């Protein structure tokens, strides 16, 4: 239940309602501040970052109080949260009070500076822990301890230690610490892009991607599995979250895969592997794309282009595998009569693709990512008015802003924690020492460096969200690759792919742990199936190094050639893993295809020609053998059971007690930490009512039919007044050099937020009209209000 529903009267305890009011007002002010800064800018980057992070951390403590979500919080817990909340706000106020002198304070820190710096570090770690668990906290503490005691560590970690003063100065007052690049990117770009994704999801974007995927692929061999792959890839372009992808698509696709005869673990593995492609699929990549552009000092469009072909190849491996797995098992496809027509869906909701097209066009024209984010938010708002059931209303607009706040503040805190890692490494020069040591030990053998970095990246990715994985790798292993002479773009993608692979590989396979309850399978078995399906994660990164054309480095013809050879090589690998092509494959054919895959993915004519030949010979031999087999041996009878009962809708959150052992309980808790928000709505149904389930649309809370026309127009009037007030503030304080004037603008934004929210709250308190009530009843209610 969201904040607005708590406030608009559901019998919640008074303490919950009061906290919900504070969350709504502060969160709405925070979002309006980001929109304001996106349009008009801010006078000082550091002031904006400190305000962004301070309020985000305060909101984390409101969303995740010390006493949990119990109805009555013990007084000591309430006092603790009040102190922590006030401390978060003080870390921002501090920079505004000492704006004229804080640069000088870096050279002469006073007691107040030390106290505020220590407080800021503690709050950053605590909010990161509440949002995503202990993993990030322990990593940060290890690096902090190393920074202070690095002279006691063995080589290559033995460096000159940082003094306590220098470490606090670096982490708190410097641009390399908490308020460094990670928080800067979150504040400038990521918040706005997450708002765009939330708006598009509320407009029906998530369900649209599922519908179009089933319409195009549901009636083909292995239909639901292919639809899961395609819909997860499409959703990944927006969410960049593996767990969100698995939940959103898996609640619909996994039961259907099981109905068609896929084993439960394989069905869960398909969705886990497909969902795990979200963080590597442009344009969002779980906020990693924005940070990668910042750290590489390249355009955001360059990162998206470089990451595009590898992401498509990753999904290609899964797609080929599920196709031939279905042929191997002789599974039926879904009857085309049960599915909607793709053209009908496009006519009905094809406009939802316009924001994605707009992103591609504006980036191609060279516009800045900040401008692009504002444009696509505006475009999504406009198209949200086109369909009545998903039409944007003031209530839904505020709800979208609040959902964005709830889903992003934890990541903002994690970005601050990642700054602790970067600042600690910077304070001791650890990166240079480790990189030099590794390159010297490899003695010119680049493959040794790659294997070592792949292993370290995988270990550092265990149990952490994509943003934290990437920033940790930036501070640790990526410099090793750059020192070894590898191009920066390839180095960053190489390490991140292996860090992200930990999400599907046991024992810490978070995507598999989410998919397993949906499939009714063992988490470990689901993880191993996902690992087999997502094998492209382990093969592709080496192509970034040995075939840089794959990331658009070098002439265009090499990019085309390398991409084709990689596609063929990865397809050969998928066939060998499946053991089926035109018919069952004996051992020698599988071994031959493994060899063919190895020869094809090496970007040399001397290996590609024999690799292609070996592939062709193996395919011909398998085809001839399949022709000689009886039909019943080649195409096994279908195993689909149309009489199977519809599966129950699984819970969104994993129950630690249902998994059992301590390690699994830890993983379940880690998954629950990431599931801050319920995922976007996705269709639910069975094979027997598939078309109805796909095309059914819930109107949702806050639709235009739930309030009387007068209330709706009054609310829109308040929204317009709020927009005009923002415009006035922007014109008045545009590029103001004096931060006190910007403080006045912030105060104005908070006032606008309070006015806007109070009006929407009043609208939300109206009892929603019964959907079965006759139109005259609604008309009578409108007349009574008038």
XYZ file of C-alpha atoms in Angstrom:
786
model
C 0.000 0.000 0.000
C 1.414 3.364 -1.014
C 1.623 6.565 0.968
C -1.371 8.197 -0.666
C -3.604 5.242 0.124
C -2.534 5.368 3.772
C -3.294 9.075 3.999
C -6.629 8.982 2.183
C -8.188 6.953 4.947
C -7.787 3.203 5.292
C -7.877 2.926 9.056
C -4.095 3.067 9.435
C -2.705 3.948 12.893
C -2.233 7.710 13.489
C 1.545 7.293 13.664
C 1.607 5.706 10.221
C -0.599 8.433 8.800
C 1.617 11.182 10.243
C 4.729 9.544 8.840
C 2.981 9.099 5.481
C 2.136 12.815 5.419
C 5.761 13.716 6.065
C 6.989 11.257 3.420
C 4.538 12.579 0.855
C 5.338 16.253 1.427
C 9.108 15.822 1.703
C 9.263 13.345 -1.179
C 7.162 15.546 -3.431
C 9.324 18.564 -2.592
C 12.432 16.475 -3.360
C 11.072 15.434 -6.751
C 9.995 18.970 -7.658
C 13.476 20.156 -6.723
C 14.997 17.710 -9.225
C 12.567 18.789 -11.918
C 13.308 22.442 -11.109
C 17.068 21.866 -11.295
C 16.625 19.925 -14.522
C 14.915 22.913 -16.110
C 16.765 25.815 -14.501
C 19.942 24.459 -12.946
C 21.370 25.115 -9.496
C 23.951 27.710 -8.372
C 26.471 25.170 -7.079
C 26.839 21.464 -7.842
C 27.972 20.581 -4.323
C 24.962 22.281 -2.720
C 22.621 20.371 -4.966
C 24.346 17.046 -4.243
C 24.272 17.562 -0.486
C 20.587 18.513 -0.541
C 19.815 15.566 -2.834
C 21.580 13.011 -0.616
C 20.564 14.500 2.748
C 16.852 14.433 1.942
C 17.145 11.007 0.288
C 18.709 9.552 3.436
C 16.054 11.213 5.604
C 13.385 9.578 3.448
C 15.050 6.179 3.852
C 14.644 6.481 7.620
C 10.991 7.399 7.125
C 10.309 4.500 4.768
C 12.271 2.000 6.885
C 11.906 2.948 10.555
C 13.958 1.298 13.268
C 11.005 -0.674 14.589
C 9.914 -1.967 11.187
C 6.310 -1.680 10.036
C 4.646 -2.515 13.333
C 1.503 -0.552 14.131
C 2.890 1.069 17.276
C 6.548 2.055 17.376
C 8.236 1.904 20.815
C 9.160 5.383 22.024
C 12.942 4.713 22.035
C 12.748 3.657 18.393
C 10.784 6.767 17.503
C 13.366 8.987 19.216
C 16.204 7.202 17.390
C 14.528 7.785 14.030
C 13.869 11.440 14.862
C 17.550 11.968 15.680
C 18.681 10.145 12.537
C 16.207 12.122 10.430
C 17.448 15.412 11.887
C 21.059 14.324 11.344
C 20.399 13.723 7.646
C 18.931 17.178 7.223
C 21.841 18.708 9.155
C 24.382 17.254 6.707
C 22.694 19.345 4.019
C 22.118 22.455 6.108
C 25.790 22.421 7.116
C 26.921 23.129 3.544
C 24.427 25.960 3.132
C 25.468 27.619 6.396
C 29.181 27.388 5.653
C 28.926 27.810 1.900
C 31.382 30.741 1.837
C 34.010 28.994 3.956
C 33.720 25.219 3.461
C 36.396 25.203 0.744
C 38.809 26.711 3.279
C 37.687 24.233 5.908
C 39.220 21.468 3.841
C 42.603 22.780 4.890
C 41.728 23.621 8.494
C 38.995 21.353 9.842
C 37.326 22.258 13.113
C 35.536 20.073 15.650
C 32.157 20.742 14.012
C 33.567 19.646 10.647
C 34.866 16.380 12.110
C 31.582 15.695 13.898
C 29.482 16.409 10.811
C 31.782 14.344 8.601
C 31.646 11.320 10.919
C 27.878 11.727 11.193
C 27.543 11.856 7.407
C 29.603 8.667 6.966
C 27.591 6.845 9.622
C 24.240 7.934 8.163
C 25.332 6.951 4.659
C 26.275 3.449 5.812
C 23.135 3.033 7.905
C 20.771 4.113 5.129
C 22.583 1.815 2.706
C 22.159 -1.040 5.194
C 18.460 -0.373 5.611
C 17.945 -0.170 1.862
C 20.041 -3.128 0.649
C 21.417 -5.021 3.623
C 24.901 -5.474 5.052
C 26.858 -6.352 1.893
C 27.701 -2.805 0.877
C 28.369 -1.767 4.464
C 30.984 -4.477 5.029
C 32.730 -3.618 1.772
C 32.864 0.066 2.757
C 34.210 -0.737 6.222
C 36.954 -2.932 4.773
C 38.148 -0.091 2.567
C 37.952 2.458 5.397
C 40.002 0.215 7.678
C 42.507 -0.338 4.904
C 42.816 3.408 4.303
C 43.701 3.979 7.968
C 45.947 0.918 8.428
C 47.204 0.185 4.924
C 50.843 -0.015 6.071
C 49.955 -3.194 7.989
C 48.569 -5.015 4.941
C 50.647 -7.354 2.734
C 51.653 -6.456 -0.812
C 50.179 -5.253 -3.080
C 47.813 -3.688 -0.518
C 50.660 -2.182 1.477
C 50.501 1.556 0.833
C 51.004 4.771 2.763
C 48.053 5.072 5.177
C 45.787 8.081 5.248
C 45.530 10.083 8.437
C 42.149 10.311 10.124
C 41.887 13.991 9.181
C 42.761 13.340 5.561
C 40.265 10.490 5.289
C 37.394 12.538 6.748
C 38.323 15.455 4.505
C 38.385 13.221 1.432
C 35.149 11.399 2.197
C 33.110 14.358 3.406
C 34.482 17.586 1.953
C 36.123 16.349 -1.225
C 34.740 15.654 -4.685
C 36.171 12.111 -4.595
C 34.129 10.879 -1.624
C 30.483 10.655 -0.641
C 29.451 13.627 -2.761
C 31.479 12.493 -5.751
C 30.608 11.250 -9.218
C 28.116 8.573 -8.148
C 25.889 10.958 -6.185
C 26.300 13.592 -8.895
C 24.949 11.232 -11.566
C 22.086 10.089 -9.349
C 21.093 13.689 -8.638
C 21.345 14.975 -12.188
C 20.103 12.134 -14.389
C 18.994 8.958 -12.681
C 16.140 10.405 -10.620
C 14.578 11.933 -13.720
C 14.950 8.744 -15.775
C 13.394 6.666 -13.002
C 10.484 9.113 -12.984
C 10.155 8.567 -16.733
C 10.056 4.782 -16.227
C 7.468 5.096 -13.464
C 5.235 7.307 -15.596
C 5.486 4.940 -18.553
C 4.744 1.938 -16.345
C 1.703 3.644 -14.846
C 0.553 4.448 -18.367
C 0.569 0.735 -19.214
C 4.057 0.322 -20.653
C 4.933 -2.858 -18.727
C 1.779 -4.717 -19.735
C 2.197 -3.472 -23.322
C 5.646 -5.046 -23.612
C 4.296 -8.369 -22.320
C 1.372 -8.259 -24.754
C 3.459 -7.490 -27.806
C 6.003 -10.182 -26.881
C 3.276 -12.836 -26.610
C 1.574 -11.662 -29.798
C 4.822 -11.972 -31.768
C 6.291 -15.138 -30.227
C 3.656 -16.872 -28.094
C 2.402 -19.105 -30.929
C 5.879 -20.243 -31.916
C 7.880 -23.144 -30.532
C 8.502 -22.520 -26.831
C 6.211 -19.499 -27.027
C 5.894 -18.397 -23.383
C 9.639 -18.841 -22.843
C 10.417 -16.723 -25.892
C 7.870 -14.152 -24.791
C 9.560 -14.073 -21.377
C 12.911 -13.400 -23.030
C 11.586 -10.647 -25.289
C 9.383 -8.945 -22.685
C 12.212 -8.977 -20.123
C 14.525 -7.426 -22.703
C 11.994 -4.698 -23.463
C 11.319 -4.020 -19.785
C 15.052 -3.984 -19.178
C 15.368 -0.943 -21.403
C 13.417 0.975 -18.767
C 13.803 -0.644 -15.356
C 17.407 -1.860 -15.485
C 16.473 -4.072 -12.514
C 16.848 -7.838 -12.656
C 14.539 -8.531 -9.703
C 11.827 -6.192 -10.968
C 12.000 -7.865 -14.392
C 11.640 -11.339 -12.922
C 8.647 -10.407 -10.760
C 6.858 -8.337 -13.401
C 7.161 -10.887 -16.224
C 7.569 -14.081 -14.215
C 4.186 -14.006 -12.475
C 2.660 -14.480 -15.942
C 5.237 -16.351 -18.028
C 6.523 -18.971 -15.559
C 3.132 -20.641 -14.926
C 2.484 -20.720 -18.671
C 5.870 -22.312 -19.359
C 5.087 -24.999 -16.800
C 1.680 -25.585 -18.390
C 3.365 -26.202 -21.736
C 5.677 -28.818 -20.225
C 8.849 -26.993 -19.186
C 10.333 -28.313 -15.978
C 9.792 -25.901 -13.065
C 13.491 -25.185 -12.542
C 14.008 -24.531 -16.250
C 10.969 -22.224 -16.410
C 12.282 -20.268 -13.442
C 15.786 -20.262 -14.919
C 14.524 -18.786 -18.192
C 12.923 -15.856 -16.397
C 15.869 -15.394 -14.034
C 18.376 -15.297 -16.895
C 16.163 -13.075 -19.030
C 15.454 -10.711 -16.148
C 19.140 -10.488 -15.318
C 19.733 -8.883 -18.691
C 17.995 -5.725 -17.446
C 21.140 -4.177 -15.906
C 23.091 -4.687 -19.166
C 20.382 -3.504 -21.547
C 20.577 0.163 -22.609
C 19.461 2.859 -22.198
C 19.201 2.777 -18.366
C 21.229 -0.296 -17.290
C 20.175 0.155 -13.674
C 21.654 3.681 -13.642
C 25.033 2.223 -14.639
C 24.932 3.773 -18.117
C 24.866 7.288 -16.649
C 27.692 6.554 -14.240
C 29.763 4.858 -16.914
C 29.500 7.953 -19.090
C 30.627 10.073 -16.133
C 33.623 7.908 -15.210
C 34.695 7.403 -18.835
C 34.158 11.075 -19.651
C 32.240 10.167 -22.804
C 28.723 10.918 -23.968
C 25.827 8.916 -22.631
C 24.921 7.972 -26.211
C 28.385 6.421 -26.673
C 27.791 4.114 -23.686
C 24.366 3.076 -24.996
C 25.790 2.304 -28.439
C 28.688 0.302 -27.012
C 26.402 -1.754 -24.763
C 23.684 -2.420 -27.348
C 25.116 -5.321 -29.402
C 26.427 -7.305 -26.392
C 23.006 -7.023 -24.704
C 21.240 -8.292 -27.831
C 23.693 -11.189 -28.094
C 23.069 -12.064 -24.444
C 19.352 -12.422 -25.142
C 20.080 -14.289 -28.381
C 21.773 -17.116 -26.445
C 18.732 -17.481 -24.172
C 16.326 -17.268 -27.121
C 18.106 -20.005 -29.079
C 18.358 -22.215 -26.005
C 14.656 -22.081 -25.152
C 13.720 -22.706 -28.796
C 15.703 -25.909 -29.071
C 14.832 -26.987 -25.545
C 11.178 -26.842 -26.606
C 11.923 -28.846 -29.764
C 13.902 -31.364 -27.725
C 10.970 -31.884 -25.347
C 8.388 -31.816 -28.146
C 6.406 -29.077 -26.463
C 3.340 -27.547 -28.055
C 3.180 -23.893 -28.930
C 0.297 -21.777 -27.704
C -2.618 -21.823 -30.084
C -2.528 -18.608 -32.076
C -6.283 -18.230 -31.549
C -5.626 -17.750 -27.839
C -3.339 -14.788 -28.460
C -4.047 -11.196 -29.443
C -2.865 -9.913 -32.806
C 0.254 -7.799 -32.767
C -1.246 -5.276 -35.150
C -4.296 -4.822 -32.924
C -2.037 -4.179 -29.941
C 0.033 -1.672 -31.907
C -3.082 0.180 -33.033
C -4.333 0.256 -29.479
C -1.167 1.078 -27.561
C 1.652 1.527 -30.065
C 2.004 5.118 -28.935
C 3.775 3.788 -25.822
C 6.853 3.206 -27.970
C 7.123 6.910 -28.753
C 9.186 7.812 -25.655
C 11.760 5.134 -26.511
C 11.908 6.363 -30.099
C 12.264 9.898 -28.791
C 15.243 8.872 -26.637
C 17.006 7.350 -29.639
C 16.282 10.339 -31.904
C 17.286 13.045 -29.434
C 20.485 11.248 -28.457
C 21.324 10.758 -32.142
C 20.891 14.492 -32.683
C 23.438 15.164 -29.956
C 21.221 16.600 -27.220
C 22.397 16.322 -23.612
C 21.045 13.527 -21.466
C 19.511 16.056 -19.056
C 17.553 17.634 -21.912
C 16.530 14.192 -23.160
C 15.217 13.191 -19.728
C 13.048 16.309 -19.490
C 11.715 15.803 -23.021
C 10.761 12.149 -22.529
C 9.097 12.900 -19.182
C 6.980 15.564 -20.876
C 6.197 13.256 -23.801
C 5.196 10.401 -21.497
C 2.908 12.719 -19.565
C 1.217 13.766 -22.800
C 0.674 10.235 -24.085
C -0.668 9.200 -20.685
C -3.742 11.270 -21.498
C -4.631 9.204 -24.575
C -6.247 6.106 -23.019
C -8.962 6.520 -20.427
C -8.106 3.576 -18.165
C -4.506 4.744 -17.852
C -5.193 8.460 -18.192
C -3.045 10.602 -15.970
C -4.883 12.419 -13.215
C -3.466 14.701 -10.521
C -3.771 11.833 -8.037
C -1.834 9.486 -10.322
C 0.721 12.170 -11.061
C 1.508 12.652 -7.389
C 1.451 8.876 -6.895
C 4.022 8.508 -9.703
C 6.270 11.051 -8.035
C 5.939 9.287 -4.683
C 6.626 5.852 -6.230
C 9.716 7.276 -7.872
C 10.913 8.588 -4.521
C 10.334 5.247 -2.827
C 12.187 3.302 -5.510
C 15.199 5.634 -5.816
C 16.132 6.930 -2.346
C 17.766 3.623 -1.379
C 19.916 3.735 -4.513
C 20.884 7.322 -3.707
C 22.119 6.192 -0.278
C 24.020 3.326 -1.917
C 25.663 5.782 -4.308
C 26.866 7.737 -1.278
C 28.231 4.527 0.269
C 30.017 3.753 -2.981
C 31.643 7.173 -2.671
C 33.143 5.979 0.626
C 34.865 3.166 -1.274
C 36.151 5.473 -3.981
C 37.326 8.080 -1.472
C 39.125 5.476 0.656
C 40.932 4.095 -2.380
C 41.805 7.594 -3.568
C 43.204 8.532 -0.151
C 45.818 5.732 -0.266
C 46.475 5.280 -3.976
C 45.480 1.613 -3.631
C 44.204 1.293 -7.180
C 47.520 2.178 -8.786
C 49.464 -0.192 -6.506
C 47.191 -3.182 -7.163
C 46.994 -2.516 -10.887
C 50.769 -2.270 -11.214
C 51.291 -5.429 -9.167
C 48.782 -7.434 -11.232
C 50.219 -6.335 -14.563
C 53.742 -7.181 -13.406
C 52.656 -10.614 -12.198
C 50.888 -11.375 -15.497
C 54.179 -10.764 -17.365
C 52.461 -9.622 -20.531
C 49.893 -12.471 -20.586
C 46.675 -10.526 -20.923
C 44.489 -13.599 -20.439
C 45.831 -14.005 -16.891
C 44.733 -10.460 -16.075
C 41.316 -11.078 -17.614
C 40.707 -14.290 -15.682
C 41.770 -12.651 -12.416
C 39.599 -9.579 -12.993
C 36.638 -11.759 -14.007
C 36.927 -13.720 -10.770
C 37.292 -10.605 -8.613
C 34.387 -8.890 -10.370
C 32.178 -11.899 -9.786
C 33.072 -12.008 -6.090
C 32.431 -8.282 -5.651
C 29.048 -8.600 -7.336
C 27.683 -11.075 -4.801
C 24.473 -9.799 -3.263
C 24.751 -6.168 -4.394
C 22.577 -4.003 -6.684
C 23.960 -3.053 -10.141
C 24.919 0.501 -9.163
C 26.922 -0.621 -6.136
C 28.560 -3.401 -8.162
C 29.725 -1.031 -10.846
C 31.068 1.687 -8.560
C 32.928 -0.875 -6.468
C 34.531 -2.241 -9.621
C 35.462 1.262 -10.781
C 37.434 1.752 -7.594
C 39.085 -1.668 -7.572
C 39.500 -3.942 -10.594
C 38.679 -1.813 -13.639
C 41.928 0.209 -13.260
C 43.800 -3.113 -13.505
C 42.402 -3.672 -16.991
C 43.153 -0.110 -18.066
C 46.705 -0.430 -16.720
C 47.076 -3.618 -18.789
C 46.393 -1.618 -21.948
C 42.733 -2.493 -22.493
C 40.504 0.270 -23.838
C 38.474 1.949 -21.067
C 35.041 1.181 -22.581
C 35.840 -2.518 -22.976
C 37.346 -2.630 -19.487
C 34.280 -1.141 -17.832
C 31.853 -3.422 -19.664
C 34.028 -6.498 -19.078
C 34.082 -6.066 -15.298
C 30.427 -5.089 -14.995
C 29.218 -8.127 -16.961
C 31.018 -10.466 -14.568
C 29.839 -8.550 -11.515
C 26.245 -8.760 -12.753
C 26.615 -12.514 -13.425
C 26.544 -13.154 -9.671
C 22.784 -12.519 -9.762
C 22.130 -15.810 -11.572
C 24.997 -17.976 -10.321
C 24.634 -19.982 -7.098
C 25.168 -19.674 -4.233
C 24.189 -15.974 -4.394
C 21.712 -15.926 -7.273
C 19.208 -13.232 -6.368
C 17.311 -13.410 -9.667
C 16.972 -17.170 -9.266
C 15.789 -16.759 -5.667
C 12.987 -14.535 -6.909
C 12.050 -16.863 -9.788
C 12.198 -20.093 -7.755
C 9.033 -19.516 -5.636
C 7.146 -18.495 -8.785
C 8.174 -21.783 -10.434
C 7.850 -23.969 -7.344
C 11.443 -25.123 -7.740
C 14.635 -25.229 -5.737
C 16.507 -21.901 -5.748
C 19.833 -23.609 -6.398
C 18.472 -25.739 -9.233
C 16.816 -22.665 -10.737
C 20.120 -20.816 -10.411
C 22.050 -23.501 -12.268
C 19.489 -23.496 -15.065
C 19.750 -19.700 -15.239
C 23.539 -19.983 -15.342
C 23.336 -22.374 -18.283
C 20.917 -20.109 -20.116
C 22.869 -16.950 -19.319
C 26.198 -18.417 -20.400
C 26.596 -15.439 -22.720
C 27.462 -13.439 -19.610
C 30.622 -15.506 -19.228
C 31.645 -15.640 -22.915
C 30.729 -12.176 -24.164
C 33.086 -10.093 -21.998
C 36.161 -11.715 -23.522
C 34.933 -10.556 -26.927
C 35.015 -6.956 -25.665
C 38.764 -7.394 -25.307
C 39.681 -9.590 -28.272
C 36.993 -8.259 -30.625
C 36.554 -4.573 -29.696
C 34.382 -4.059 -32.755
C 31.606 -5.553 -30.650
C 31.564 -2.338 -28.590
C 31.916 -0.175 -31.700
C 35.647 0.369 -31.430
C 37.265 0.315 -34.841
C 35.816 0.444 -38.378
C 32.131 -0.281 -38.899
C 32.721 -3.305 -41.128
C 34.617 -4.969 -38.280
C 31.692 -4.344 -35.959
C 29.344 -6.046 -38.418
C 31.725 -8.956 -39.017
C 32.532 -9.554 -35.370
C 28.845 -9.322 -34.405
C 27.856 -11.944 -36.976
C 30.642 -14.314 -35.940
C 29.808 -13.814 -32.264
C 26.118 -14.510 -32.939
C 26.957 -17.714 -34.759
C 29.489 -18.809 -32.164
C 27.125 -18.154 -29.255
C 24.311 -19.972 -31.086
C 26.620 -22.965 -31.562
C 27.380 -22.861 -27.851
C 23.657 -22.774 -27.009
C 22.975 -25.746 -29.288
C 25.801 -27.732 -27.728
C 24.470 -27.003 -24.247
C 20.952 -28.059 -25.270
C 22.019 -31.212 -27.146
C 19.418 -30.809 -29.866
C 19.402 -29.260 -33.351
C 17.320 -30.935 -36.054
C 17.251 -33.950 -33.782
C 19.049 -35.303 -30.708
C 22.802 -34.769 -30.861
C 25.317 -37.490 -29.991
C 28.336 -36.610 -27.888
C 30.674 -36.053 -30.850
C 28.314 -33.473 -32.377
C 28.037 -31.560 -29.105
C 31.814 -31.562 -28.725
C 32.158 -30.377 -32.335
C 29.747 -27.488 -31.707
C 31.623 -26.492 -28.562
C 34.801 -26.393 -30.647
C 33.005 -24.473 -33.392
C 31.801 -21.909 -30.843
C 35.357 -21.382 -29.594
C 36.689 -20.931 -33.132
C 33.901 -18.592 -34.242
C 34.055 -16.143 -31.356
C 37.798 -15.559 -31.875
C 37.920 -12.603 -34.313
C 40.412 -14.098 -36.760
C 39.806 -15.391 -40.278
C 42.168 -18.275 -39.543
C 39.798 -19.522 -36.819
C 36.443 -18.342 -38.164
C 36.670 -20.287 -41.442
C 37.332 -23.695 -39.807
C 34.777 -22.808 -37.099
C 32.112 -22.104 -39.720
C 33.039 -25.269 -41.603
C 32.813 -27.372 -38.457
C 29.425 -25.848 -37.667
C 28.112 -26.592 -41.170
C 29.382 -30.175 -41.144
C 27.866 -30.853 -37.714
C 24.550 -29.308 -38.739
C 24.450 -31.382 -41.938
C 25.251 -34.596 -40.060
C 22.544 -33.887 -37.496
C 20.012 -33.061 -40.207
C 20.711 -36.290 -42.120
C 20.485 -38.331 -38.926
C 17.214 -36.649 -37.987
C 15.688 -37.460 -41.391
C 16.390 -41.157 -40.877
C 14.769 -41.247 -37.432
C 11.100 -42.127 -36.919
C 8.991 -39.024 -36.425
C 8.174 -39.999 -32.857
C 11.866 -39.885 -31.953
C 12.486 -36.514 -33.525
C 9.310 -34.756 -32.438
C 8.173 -36.155 -29.129
C 4.479 -36.020 -28.246
C 3.352 -32.850 -26.525
C 3.144 -32.941 -22.760
C 0.951 -29.913 -22.209
C -1.963 -30.473 -19.852
C -4.861 -28.199 -20.638
C -6.741 -29.467 -17.598
C -4.135 -28.301 -15.095
C -5.565 -25.915 -12.505
C -4.515 -22.284 -12.724
C -1.537 -21.566 -10.494
C -2.066 -19.304 -7.482
C -0.652 -15.836 -7.697
C 2.601 -15.909 -5.693
C 3.523 -13.283 -3.113
C 5.728 -10.431 -4.186
C 8.084 -10.949 -1.275
C 9.990 -14.044 -0.305
C 9.367 -15.490 3.133
C 12.704 -16.310 4.772
C 11.123 -19.047 6.901
C 9.914 -20.814 3.762
C 13.465 -21.249 2.527
C 14.994 -22.531 5.703
C 18.716 -22.424 6.209
C 20.540 -19.359 7.501
C 22.322 -18.678 4.212
C 19.075 -18.819 2.279
C 17.361 -16.645 4.859
C 20.078 -14.056 4.312
C 19.494 -14.151 0.552
C 15.743 -13.883 0.981
C 16.216 -10.843 3.192
C 18.526 -9.331 0.581
C 15.897 -9.812 -2.129
C 13.224 -8.272 0.063
C 15.470 -5.234 0.580
C 15.514 -4.624 -3.157
C 11.780 -5.105 -3.505
C 11.024 -1.702 -2.007
C 8.191 -1.178 -4.465
C 5.729 -3.668 -5.880
C 6.605 -4.147 -9.538
C 4.614 -2.762 -12.391
C 1.319 -4.491 -12.941
C 1.475 -7.421 -15.335
C -1.331 -9.592 -16.654
C -2.227 -12.758 -14.785
C -4.150 -15.695 -16.155
C -3.994 -19.221 -17.487
C -3.558 -20.838 -20.851
C -7.314 -21.191 -21.203
C -8.031 -17.452 -20.966
C -4.712 -16.169 -22.257
C -6.078 -13.588 -24.672
C -8.455 -12.214 -22.064
C -5.712 -12.102 -19.430
C -3.292 -10.328 -21.765
C -5.744 -7.713 -22.950
C -7.476 -7.107 -19.619
C -6.594 -3.771 -18.096
C -7.237 -2.674 -14.553
C -8.110 0.968 -14.227
C -6.174 1.288 -11.000
C -6.458 3.822 -8.212
C -7.016 7.489 -8.935
C -8.610 7.164 -12.374
C -10.854 9.856 -13.866
C -13.999 7.848 -12.967
C -13.145 7.752 -9.277
C -13.750 11.428 -8.614
C -16.414 13.858 -9.691
C -15.640 16.166 -12.627
C -15.507 19.270 -10.441
C -12.929 17.713 -8.115
C -10.889 16.544 -11.096
C -10.794 19.970 -12.713
C -10.062 21.713 -9.427
C -7.129 19.362 -8.915
C -5.828 20.029 -12.410
C -6.162 23.727 -11.713
C -3.910 23.349 -8.677
C -1.393 21.409 -10.786
C -1.349 24.220 -13.362
C -0.924 26.838 -10.619
C 1.944 24.806 -9.178
C 3.589 24.647 -12.623
C 3.212 28.415 -13.054
C 4.717 28.968 -9.599
C 7.676 26.789 -10.551
C 8.073 28.785 -13.753
C 8.062 32.042 -11.786
C 10.660 30.707 -9.347
C 12.793 29.533 -12.251
C 12.666 32.888 -14.008
C 13.313 34.804 -10.803
C 16.226 32.727 -9.517
C 17.537 31.392 -12.808
C 21.288 30.764 -12.479
C 21.362 32.799 -9.274
C 24.952 33.015 -8.046
C 23.949 33.670 -4.473
C 22.857 30.373 -2.878
C 20.558 32.163 -0.435
C 18.352 33.078 -3.373
C 18.318 29.445 -4.351
C 17.275 28.622 -0.786
C 14.336 30.955 -1.338
C 13.479 29.022 -4.475
C 13.690 25.766 -2.515
C 11.338 27.164 0.102
C 8.972 28.156 -2.674
C 9.143 24.637 -4.105
C 8.292 23.184 -0.692
C 5.295 25.520 -0.502
C 4.173 24.524 -3.970
C 4.543 20.898 -2.947
C 2.392 21.385 0.148
C -0.313 23.172 -1.845
C -0.305 20.533 -4.559
C -0.334 17.620 -2.171
C -3.083 19.069 0.005
C -5.333 19.381 -3.038
C -4.608 15.855 -4.244
C -5.142 14.552 -0.726
C -8.555 16.186 -0.688
C -9.403 14.542 -4.021
C -8.149 11.179 -2.822
C -10.394 11.243 0.250
C -13.458 10.916 -1.976
C -14.873 7.397 -1.982
C -14.112 5.764 -5.363
C -17.201 5.246 -7.450
C -18.413 1.641 -7.719
C -17.395 0.367 -11.136
C -20.786 -1.344 -11.414
C -22.764 1.723 -10.411
C -24.906 3.219 -13.179
C -23.799 6.427 -14.809
C -26.721 8.254 -13.221
C -25.269 7.558 -9.770
C -21.986 9.249 -10.671
C -23.881 12.094 -12.283
C -25.952 12.513 -9.151
C -22.801 12.651 -7.040
C -21.424 15.329 -9.342
C -24.630 17.324 -9.075
C -24.619 17.024 -5.303
C -21.076 18.339 -5.141
C -21.998 21.187 -7.429
